[in-house]
Amino acid sequence: MKIDTSLLVTQRTSLQDKVARWVRPEIKALHAYHVPDATGMLKLDAMENPYCWPEALQQEWLTLLQSAELNRYPDPSAGALKARLRDAMDVPAAAEIMLGNGSDEIIQIILMSLSGASRVVLSPEPGFVMYDMIATYTDMKYVGVPLKQDFSLDKQAMLDGIEKHQPAVVFLAYPNNPTGNLFDEKDIEQIIQAAPGAVVIDEAYHAFADSSYMSRVMDYDNVLVMRTVSKMGLAGLRLGLLVGATEWLSEFDKVRLPYNINILTQLSADFALQHRNMLDEQTDLIKAERNKLFKSLSEIKSFTVYPSRANFILLRSAVNQASLIFEALKKENILIKNLDKAGGVLKDCLRITVGTENENRQLVTALEKIMEEIVQD
Ligand SMILES: *Cc1c(COP(=O)(O)O)cnc(C)c1O
């Protein structure tokens, strides 16, 4: 049988035409969020907790999972888990809680609720990339306000931006990703007072920060505190929470898809939070390791290492060395995050997630060797 190939070509062209005609131009212009393949590598790129659970606890958890009725929908309000989180995270009694499939989904829910022609999302830059990405998904305008060279807030630029753009929402990551610092509380106070809409304090790294807005969330009518269990050791579960006034959250909750927190996540997170001591011990270990790693990295001559209140460390290499170092580490099977390509204040910057003592030693040893080779070249 002879196949009419011209017909196939026509069909293909018509497919491309349809996609080109119907997919939103701003989506076509996007690059999908890229997660590099880390098979077989020492993974120090994604702010994961490097520790596992003791064997006995794993067994107890697996036994609990046997009770999960997978044929049934999960509890749509995840009441038991919310109560557990309220206790574990010291959520003020007057505040409401909304859960998301990761805090990424919460950002999406907030922006879907606030979106509208010419509505603005404002955030300091460099910051968490999903604010910008999700603003695009939801047809909002994203305004990034550059941080100062030392990564502190440019308060005047923030206030000017708020005045000019009247943002529906301001995101402040506290501590900030990828810079690792906490913004000044007096600056934040003025931003909260000036903002006409919501101010989301994104506390993804609260476990490592020793500073939080949780207890103060109800002191303002426009502040919402967002957290996640991802960075405290449960990244695989995908669970984030938003805390704030019922007036805001009951509106956002209409946009949340029913059953967004699956039954395995509900059971597992509840279980893990009952063993909070273990998670807290891991957090303390990571904080101690962060301080050791900071010291070791600071001893490498050409590095500028930035103090961190999170579970990662940002450093600046000598001019044009960051990508070389990143690639050389990759050859040693160590994956970190190369921020050099982002440019601006992040030029020559690398971000390293704090690992176990052993992993950090491996990293520092590899880095020392690489830096010696670079110097010799
Ligand atoms: C990692 C991160 C998140 C996303 O957390 P998930 O709950 O895993 O979606 C949100 N905000 C900041 C600043 C982060 O670094």
Short mmCIF file of C-alpha atoms in Angstrom, two decimals, residues 51-62 271 275 277-279 281-282:
data_model
loop_
_atom_site.label_atom_id
_atom_site.label_comp_id
_atom_site.label_asym_id
_atom_site.label_seq_id
_atom_site.Cartn_x
_atom_site.Cartn_y
_atom_site.Cartn_z
CA TYR A 51 18.52 12.45 56.70
CA CYS A 52 16.29 9.36 56.72
CA TRP A 53 14.12 8.02 59.52
CA PRO A 54 15.21 5.31 61.93
CA GLU A 55 14.19 1.82 60.74
CA ALA A 56 11.63 1.29 63.53
CA LEU A 57 9.87 4.54 62.70
CA GLN A 58 9.77 3.65 59.00
CA GLN A 59 8.10 0.36 59.88
CA GLU A 60 5.55 2.11 62.08
CA TRP A 61 4.80 4.52 59.24
CA LEU A 62 4.37 1.68 56.72
CA PHE A 271 2.55 10.77 61.45
CA HIS A 275 7.53 12.59 65.71
CA ASN A 277 11.38 15.70 67.95
CA MET A 278 13.15 13.69 65.29
CA LEU A 279 12.57 16.37 62.66
CA GLU A 281 16.90 17.06 65.86
CA GLN A 282 17.59 16.81 62.14
#
